[in-house]
Amino acid sequence: MEPHHLEALLEDARREAISRRHYYVTTEHLFFVLLKTTEVRNALKELGVSTDFLSNQLERFFDQALEKAGANESEDCLAVPTDNFNTLNTRVLLQALNSARPFPREIDFLIALSADNDPYISALFKAVGLKSLDLMRWAAENPVHNSLNNEKYDDSKNEEDDDIEDDKDDEDPDEDAFFESEDDEEYNENGDNRSLAFSRVKEYLTRLVALAKAGKIDPVVGRDKEIDTCCQALLRRTKCNVLIIGEAGVGKTAIVEGLARRIAFDCVPDDLMGAEIYAIDIPSLMAGTKFRGEMESRLKAIIRYVKKKQKAILFIDELHSAAGSEKATGSQEILALLKPELAKGSLRLIGTTTYDDYRRVLASDSALMRRFHKLDIEEPDEELTRQILHEIAGRYEAFHKIRYEKQAIDDAVRLSGRFLPERRFPDKAIDIIDEAGAANRMKPVGEQLAVIDVPQIEAIVANVARIPDLHVSNDESLLLQNAEDKMKEVIFGQNAAIESVIRLVKLSRAGLRAPQKPIACFLFTGPTGVGKTEVAKQLASVLRLPFVRFDMSEYREEYTVSKFIGSAPGYVGYERGGLLTEAIRAKPNCVLLLDEIEKAHSSIYDLLLQVMDVAKLTDNTGKTADFRNVILIMTSNAGGEEMGRVKIGFGHEMDVTQGEKEIEKTFSPEFRNRLDEIIMFNALTQDSMILIVKRMIRELEGQLSEKNVHLSIEEDALKWLAQKGFDPKFGARPMARLIQNKISVPLSEIILFGDIKDGGNISISMNDKDDDLVLTKV
Amino acid sequence: MPQRQSSENIESSVDVLDIQIPMYHVILYNDDYTTFEFVIGVLITVFRKSEQDAVRITRSVHERGKGIAGTYPLEVAQMKVSQVHQMAENAGFPLRAGIES
C-alpha cells in the first residue's frame, strides 16, 4: 500500500465514525472500512468468508453499542481514536518496518485485527471461523506487485475506465451526478481511494465557460481569426491540441478567454456547443502533495474526470512550467503524464507559452510538439490596440469609478508605444490606463478627478518609463532657461561650447528633434585641462540629471568591449550583463560622458555608431537599452597638442586647422558624421585664469566653512598666481597644483598649529620681494 | 464471559443469528480524598451523564464504595478508564476506575 492509501484508510475509518456521529473511532471502524478494500475482499472470498456478514454485524455494533452524539454537538468531539485503535495501527506499521517492506498492506491490518484481544473482534473472527494463520498464509501466497497498477482487482465491482460508451454520464451536465455514481465503490484496482481524489478534483480546475456565462471574463477584441483557428484545431479528429505562442502580454490567455465566451454564447460549431474549458491550476495541483505519487493520482483523477466529460477541453497556462526542468524528478513532470493521453488523442489540450520558453523547454520534445497545432499570436498594432482599449475601458471605468477621455485612451496607446519599447501591446497600454485609475484613487479624496484626461496619462507614462514629464513642465523650462548662465558662472572661457550644448538640449526638449536619436551627441576636443569633463558634469548638475561617466582608457583592448555590453554566453560574467547597457537601463535619462574616447579600442567606436544613429544598444542577452533620452558627450584630447601650439606669426591665435586635421585622422568619417557637433574648447587665457583662481579660492573657502575661516586675496597676489600657474598647454591643472602648494599647505600649518581655532580671517598677499605669497591673519 | 449464540458454521448463511456484543461496566471506586464535586464532574464530562444521574452514581460510590459509571464495549471502556485517570491526575485526586463485566 502506498502511504497515501494508508492515510486514506485511516481517514476513511475516521470518516465512518464521524458520519455515524460516534464519539470514538474504534478498531471496529477500521475493520468495517477494511472490508471494503479490494485486497481484503479478495482474501475473504478465497477463504470462503462472508464479507457481508461481517459488515452487517459491524453495522449492528455501530448502531447498538456505540453512543451517538446529538445533532447540536460539533464535529470536533467526534471520532476520537481509542487507545486500542492507535495501538493496533502502530503495531501494524512496526510489523511492516520489521519485515523490510516500506508500508503495510490491507491484509496486514486484518491479520492484526485477527490477533487482537478485543472480545468482540475475536468473537467475529471466531464466528466466521477465520484464523490469523489462514490470513497470514494467504498474504504469503499473494504477494503485492511492485507497481502502482496492481493487477488484482475485483471484476464484479469495477468499471473499465476507458469504456466511455457504457458510461451513462456522457450527456449529464450535472457534475455531482458523476460523483454519486462513483461513491458506491470507493476503491479501484490500485487501492486508490477514488472518492478522495475525485472530491478534490474541482479544487484544481477552473471552469472558464461558466465564468464567461457569469460575465466575469472581459470581451476580447480583434482576435477573431485566431480564435477561429483555435476552434478549427479543436474540432480535429486527432491531435486536437493547440499551443498558443506569443510574446508576453500580447493576449494569449485572452484567446482562450475569447473561446470561452464564444462557447458561453453558443457562437461555435455544434461539436463545441456546450463544451467546458477546464483551466488547470498547477500550483494548487502541486500544493500539499507530501508523498511521491500524490500529485500523479491527483492528475490522473483530473484526466479521468475530464475524459468522462465528452466535450471537455483542458487548458494549461504557461505550458512550459508543466514540463518540469532538468532538476525536477520524474514525478513532477505534469506534461509527461499527459503525454500518453495526448498521443492517443483522447484529450483536448490548449497550452500557452512564449517564444523563449518554447525554444528553451518545449521544442526539444518534438514527439510531443507534433501533437499540437501551433498558433502564433502577433502583437497587435496601435490601431487594433486602440480598439481593444476602447472596448474594455468600460470595465476599468466601473472598477475605478472614473471616466476616461477618448483622447486619453488614444494617447495611452501612442505614448506607451513610444516610451515603453520593452513591453508589448496591448498589455502596456492597458497597464497605463489601469495605473492612471489607481493613481487617481491614491490621491486624497478632495483631489480625486472624475475624468482621466491626457495630462494624467502623460504623468503615468513618464513615471513608468522613468523619464521627465513629456510636456516640459514649468520646473524643467525654468531649469533650462537658467542653465546657460549657471554654467557660465562656473566654467570660464568656454562660452561657445556651453552655448552649443544648451542649444541642442533645448531643441530636444521642445520636441523638435528626430525621435529615434539620443538627445544630443557631442565630441569635446581641445587641449587638456580646459574644462571638457567639467562642462559635462556641470550640465548634469544644472539640469538635475544623473551623471554617468566611463573612462575610455580602461577600454583599450578589444575584449573590453564585452565589459560594455556583456560577455557572450559561456563566458564568465554572462549573467552580469554589460556595464553600459545596465547603466542606461537603470537611468534612461542621463548625461553620459565617455572620457578620452580616443584611447578606446576601435570596436567601441563601432558600438557608438549604432548608439548615435538609432539610440539602441543590444546587450549580450539580446535585450536592448534605449538611449533616446541620453545626452552623449565624448571628450578627446586629439588635436589638443596642436592647438596648444601657438601659430607662428599670428599672435596668440591657436592653430585650429592643424587641430582639425588631427581630429580627422583619429576619428573615422562615419563616426564624425553622426555627431551633432564637434566642439572645440579654447585654450585658457589669462583672464579666464584669474576667474579660475577666484573660483578655486572660493572652493577652498568652502572646505573651511566649518572652521569659520574666511580667505581674502589681494589683487596683485591674484595676478601673480594667474600668471605663474598659466600654461596654455596644460590648462588649469597646474593652477590647482600651484594653489595647493602655495596656499593650501601654509594654510594647513596655520589651521593646525596657529591660533585660528575659533575662526578668523586670513589674507593672501605678496611678500616684500614680490616672488611669493604670504598668508597673514587679520 | 461473553456468550456466543451463533453456530461455528463458516458458511455465509450465518446471518440468521447475530453475534452478541460483549459489553463492560466502567466502575468508579471510592476513596477518602476525591471530592464529591469532582466525581460528579467526571461523570458529566467523561460519561455524559445528566446531573441527576451523576449525583445518584456519586452517592452510590460514596455509600457503597463503588458505582457503575457506564456500560460500553471493551475498547471504549478502556478509553473511558484512562480518561478518568487522566482527569483525576490533572486535578490531583487519586480517583480510580476499573472495568467489570
Short mmCIF file of C-alpha atoms in Angstrom, two decimals, chain A residues 342-594:
data_model
loop_
_atom_site.label_atom_id
_atom_site.label_comp_id
_atom_site.label_asym_id
_atom_site.label_seq_id
_atom_site.Cartn_x
_atom_site.Cartn_y
_atom_site.Cartn_z
CA LEU A 342 -2.28 13.41 -25.87
CA ALA A 343 -0.71 10.77 -28.02
CA LYS A 344 -3.89 8.73 -28.01
CA GLY A 345 -5.88 11.78 -28.86
CA SER A 346 -8.33 11.22 -26.06
CA LEU A 347 -7.67 14.58 -24.52
CA ARG A 348 -8.05 18.10 -25.87
CA LEU A 349 -5.49 20.47 -24.51
CA ILE A 350 -4.81 24.15 -25.04
CA GLY A 351 -1.49 25.50 -23.80
CA THR A 352 0.18 28.89 -23.89
CA THR A 353 3.84 29.78 -23.85
CA THR A 354 6.26 32.42 -25.05
CA TYR A 355 8.77 32.06 -27.86
CA ASP A 356 11.66 31.98 -25.46
CA ASP A 357 10.16 29.37 -23.22
CA TYR A 358 9.07 27.33 -26.16
CA ARG A 359 12.58 27.25 -27.51
CA ARG A 360 14.08 26.58 -24.14
CA VAL A 361 11.79 23.91 -22.82
CA LEU A 362 9.32 22.52 -25.27
CA ALA A 363 10.95 22.46 -28.66
CA SER A 364 13.29 19.66 -27.71
CA ASP A 365 10.42 17.26 -27.34
CA SER A 366 9.38 17.12 -30.95
CA ALA A 367 7.32 13.99 -30.50
CA LEU A 368 5.14 15.85 -28.08
CA MET A 369 5.08 19.06 -30.02
CA ARG A 370 3.86 17.45 -33.20
CA ARG A 371 0.58 16.69 -31.48
CA PHE A 372 -0.04 20.37 -31.10
CA HIS A 373 -1.31 22.82 -33.60
CA LYS A 374 0.88 25.86 -33.11
CA LEU A 375 -0.89 29.16 -33.13
CA ASP A 376 1.25 32.28 -33.31
CA ILE A 377 -0.08 35.42 -31.76
CA GLU A 378 1.35 38.64 -33.06
CA GLU A 379 1.50 41.84 -31.15
CA PRO A 380 -1.48 43.94 -32.22
CA ASP A 381 -0.71 47.22 -33.95
CA GLU A 382 -1.67 50.58 -32.50
CA GLU A 383 -4.98 50.72 -34.32
CA LEU A 384 -6.10 47.36 -33.03
CA THR A 385 -4.82 48.16 -29.55
CA ARG A 386 -6.90 51.30 -29.57
CA GLN A 387 -9.97 49.28 -30.45
CA ILE A 388 -9.23 46.82 -27.71
CA LEU A 389 -8.77 49.55 -25.15
CA HIS A 390 -11.93 51.36 -26.10
CA GLU A 391 -13.80 48.12 -25.78
CA ILE A 392 -12.60 47.24 -22.33
CA ALA A 393 -12.27 50.75 -20.94
CA GLY A 394 -15.75 50.40 -19.57
CA ARG A 395 -14.67 47.68 -17.14
CA TYR A 396 -11.86 49.80 -15.78
CA GLU A 397 -14.13 52.79 -15.56
CA ALA A 398 -16.56 50.82 -13.46
CA PHE A 399 -13.80 49.47 -11.27
CA HIS A 400 -12.03 52.75 -10.60
CA LYS A 401 -15.23 54.77 -10.67
CA ILE A 402 -13.98 57.28 -13.20
CA ARG A 403 -14.34 58.07 -16.86
CA TYR A 404 -11.60 58.05 -19.48
CA GLU A 405 -11.47 60.72 -22.13
CA LYS A 406 -11.27 59.28 -25.62
CA GLN A 407 -8.10 61.26 -26.23
CA ALA A 408 -6.59 59.93 -23.05
CA ILE A 409 -7.03 56.37 -24.21
CA ASP A 410 -5.58 57.10 -27.62
CA ASP A 411 -2.65 58.84 -26.00
CA ALA A 412 -2.12 55.96 -23.65
CA VAL A 413 -1.64 53.76 -26.69
CA ARG A 414 0.55 56.24 -28.51
CA LEU A 415 2.80 57.13 -25.60
CA SER A 416 3.23 53.63 -24.29
CA GLY A 417 4.21 52.64 -27.80
CA ARG A 418 6.81 55.36 -27.92
CA PHE A 419 8.29 55.14 -24.46
CA LEU A 420 7.89 51.52 -23.42
CA PRO A 421 9.68 49.64 -26.13
CA GLU A 422 10.44 46.64 -23.98
CA ARG A 423 6.82 45.73 -23.47
CA ARG A 424 4.11 44.60 -25.81
CA PHE A 425 0.72 45.80 -26.87
CA PRO A 426 -1.96 45.57 -25.64
CA ASP A 427 -0.53 44.80 -22.22
CA LYS A 428 1.39 48.04 -21.79
CA ALA A 429 -1.47 50.26 -22.89
CA ILE A 430 -3.94 48.53 -20.62
CA ASP A 431 -1.44 48.90 -17.83
CA ILE A 432 -1.29 52.64 -18.35
CA ILE A 433 -5.00 53.21 -18.07
CA ASP A 434 -5.24 50.89 -15.12
CA GLU A 435 -2.35 52.66 -13.44
CA ALA A 436 -3.96 56.03 -14.13
CA GLY A 437 -7.13 54.91 -12.43
CA ALA A 438 -5.22 53.60 -9.47
CA ALA A 439 -3.10 56.75 -9.18
CA ASN A 440 -6.25 58.78 -9.12
CA ARG A 441 -7.52 56.77 -6.18
CA MET A 442 -4.28 57.27 -4.30
CA LYS A 443 -4.90 60.97 -4.11
CA PRO A 444 -6.79 62.39 -1.16
CA VAL A 445 -10.50 62.33 -1.71
CA GLY A 446 -10.76 66.04 -2.37
CA GLU A 447 -8.24 65.94 -5.15
CA GLN A 448 -9.58 62.93 -6.98
CA LEU A 449 -10.76 63.55 -10.50
CA ALA A 450 -13.88 62.22 -12.11
CA VAL A 451 -12.39 62.14 -15.58
CA ILE A 452 -8.95 60.96 -16.60
CA ASP A 453 -7.54 63.13 -19.33
CA VAL A 454 -4.32 63.41 -21.29
CA PRO A 455 -2.14 65.07 -18.60
CA GLN A 456 -2.76 62.26 -16.15
CA ILE A 457 -1.88 59.70 -18.78
CA GLU A 458 1.31 61.56 -19.61
CA ALA A 459 2.29 61.66 -15.98
CA ILE A 460 1.78 57.92 -15.66
CA VAL A 461 3.80 57.12 -18.76
CA ALA A 462 6.60 59.40 -17.61
CA ASN A 463 6.58 57.65 -14.28
CA VAL A 464 6.60 54.15 -15.70
CA ALA A 465 9.24 54.89 -18.31
CA ARG A 466 11.32 56.88 -15.83
CA ILE A 467 11.76 59.92 -17.99
CA PRO A 468 10.90 63.52 -17.20
CA ASP A 469 7.43 64.71 -17.98
CA LEU A 470 6.56 64.55 -21.58
CA HIS A 471 5.39 68.06 -21.94
CA VAL A 472 8.09 70.19 -20.47
CA SER A 473 6.84 71.24 -17.12
CA ASN A 474 7.33 74.62 -15.62
CA ASP A 475 10.18 73.43 -13.45
CA GLU A 476 12.06 71.98 -16.35
CA SER A 477 11.82 75.03 -18.58
CA LEU A 478 13.00 77.14 -15.69
CA LEU A 479 15.99 74.94 -15.32
CA LEU A 480 16.79 75.21 -18.99
CA GLN A 481 16.45 78.95 -19.01
CA ASN A 482 18.98 79.42 -16.31
CA ALA A 483 21.19 76.57 -17.35
CA GLU A 484 23.36 78.59 -19.62
CA ASP A 485 24.04 81.34 -17.13
CA LYS A 486 24.65 78.97 -14.31
CA MET A 487 27.18 77.05 -16.27
CA LYS A 488 28.98 80.19 -17.32
CA GLU A 489 29.37 81.11 -13.70
CA VAL A 490 31.39 78.04 -13.04
CA ILE A 491 33.29 77.39 -16.22
CA PHE A 492 35.34 80.12 -17.70
CA GLY A 493 36.46 80.83 -21.20
CA GLN A 494 34.28 78.25 -22.91
CA ASN A 495 31.13 80.20 -23.62
CA ALA A 496 30.80 78.97 -27.17
CA ALA A 497 30.87 75.36 -26.02
CA ILE A 498 28.31 75.95 -23.32
CA GLU A 499 26.01 77.74 -25.70
CA SER A 500 26.17 74.94 -28.27
CA VAL A 501 25.32 72.31 -25.75
CA ILE A 502 22.41 74.14 -24.24
CA ARG A 503 21.10 75.00 -27.67
CA LEU A 504 20.79 71.38 -28.63
CA VAL A 505 19.26 70.33 -25.36
CA LYS A 506 16.61 73.00 -25.75
CA LEU A 507 15.91 71.74 -29.24
CA SER A 508 15.35 68.26 -28.00
CA ARG A 509 13.17 69.29 -25.08
CA ALA A 510 10.96 71.32 -27.35
CA GLY A 511 10.29 68.10 -29.20
CA LEU A 512 11.85 69.22 -32.43
CA ARG A 513 14.44 66.53 -32.67
CA ALA A 514 14.30 63.27 -34.60
CA PRO A 515 12.65 60.86 -32.18
CA GLN A 516 14.90 57.91 -32.83
CA LYS A 517 18.14 59.53 -31.78
CA PRO A 518 19.72 60.45 -28.47
CA ILE A 519 19.05 63.95 -27.23
CA ALA A 520 22.47 65.12 -28.35
CA CYS A 521 25.86 63.69 -29.32
CA PHE A 522 28.85 65.87 -28.72
CA LEU A 523 32.55 65.49 -29.16
CA PHE A 524 34.53 67.88 -26.99
CA THR A 525 38.03 68.42 -28.18
CA GLY A 526 40.74 70.75 -27.16
CA PRO A 527 43.82 70.93 -25.06
CA THR A 528 43.99 69.19 -21.79
CA GLY A 529 42.69 70.72 -18.61
CA VAL A 530 40.41 73.34 -20.12
CA GLY A 531 37.12 72.06 -18.75
CA LYS A 532 35.72 69.44 -21.07
CA THR A 533 34.84 66.95 -18.35
CA GLU A 534 33.78 69.84 -16.19
CA VAL A 535 31.22 71.03 -18.71
CA ALA A 536 29.63 67.59 -18.80
CA LYS A 537 29.49 67.40 -15.04
CA GLN A 538 28.02 70.85 -14.70
CA LEU A 539 25.47 70.14 -17.38
CA ALA A 540 24.20 67.16 -15.46
CA SER A 541 24.13 69.11 -12.25
CA VAL A 542 22.36 72.13 -13.70
CA LEU A 543 19.71 70.06 -15.46
CA ARG A 544 19.35 67.78 -12.45
CA LEU A 545 20.13 64.69 -14.47
CA PRO A 546 22.14 61.71 -13.30
CA PHE A 547 25.72 61.71 -14.47
CA VAL A 548 27.21 58.54 -15.86
CA ARG A 549 30.89 58.51 -16.63
CA PHE A 550 33.07 55.96 -18.34
CA ASP A 551 36.78 56.40 -18.62
CA MET A 552 37.75 55.08 -22.02
CA SER A 553 41.33 54.48 -21.04
CA GLU A 554 40.02 51.31 -19.38
CA TYR A 555 38.78 50.07 -22.71
CA ARG A 556 41.85 49.96 -24.81
CA GLU A 557 41.71 46.29 -25.60
CA GLU A 558 39.29 44.57 -27.88
CA TYR A 559 37.91 42.22 -25.27
CA THR A 560 36.93 45.12 -23.06
CA VAL A 561 34.02 45.72 -25.38
CA SER A 562 32.37 42.87 -23.56
CA LYS A 563 32.55 44.92 -20.40
CA PHE A 564 30.27 47.41 -22.06
CA ILE A 565 27.68 45.09 -23.45
CA GLY A 566 28.24 41.89 -21.52
CA SER A 567 30.14 38.73 -22.37
CA ALA A 568 28.92 36.16 -24.79
CA PRO A 569 27.12 33.11 -23.45
CA GLY A 570 29.51 30.62 -21.95
CA TYR A 571 31.96 33.22 -20.88
CA VAL A 572 32.46 34.34 -17.35
CA GLY A 573 30.22 37.17 -16.39
CA TYR A 574 27.46 36.33 -18.81
CA GLU A 575 24.76 36.89 -16.26
CA ARG A 576 26.12 40.16 -15.09
CA GLY A 577 25.29 41.99 -18.25
CA GLY A 578 27.08 44.93 -19.78
CA LEU A 579 28.10 47.98 -17.78
CA LEU A 580 26.85 50.47 -20.30
CA THR A 581 23.57 48.77 -21.07
CA GLU A 582 22.81 48.27 -17.42
CA ALA A 583 23.67 51.85 -16.57
CA ILE A 584 21.38 53.20 -19.26
CA ARG A 585 18.62 50.84 -18.39
CA ALA A 586 18.79 51.96 -14.80
CA LYS A 587 18.94 55.64 -15.72
CA PRO A 588 17.41 56.05 -19.13
CA ASN A 589 17.54 59.81 -18.80
CA CYS A 590 21.07 60.97 -18.05
CA VAL A 591 24.22 62.67 -19.21
CA LEU A 592 26.59 60.03 -20.47
CA LEU A 593 30.23 61.00 -20.54
CA LEU A 594 32.85 58.92 -22.33
#
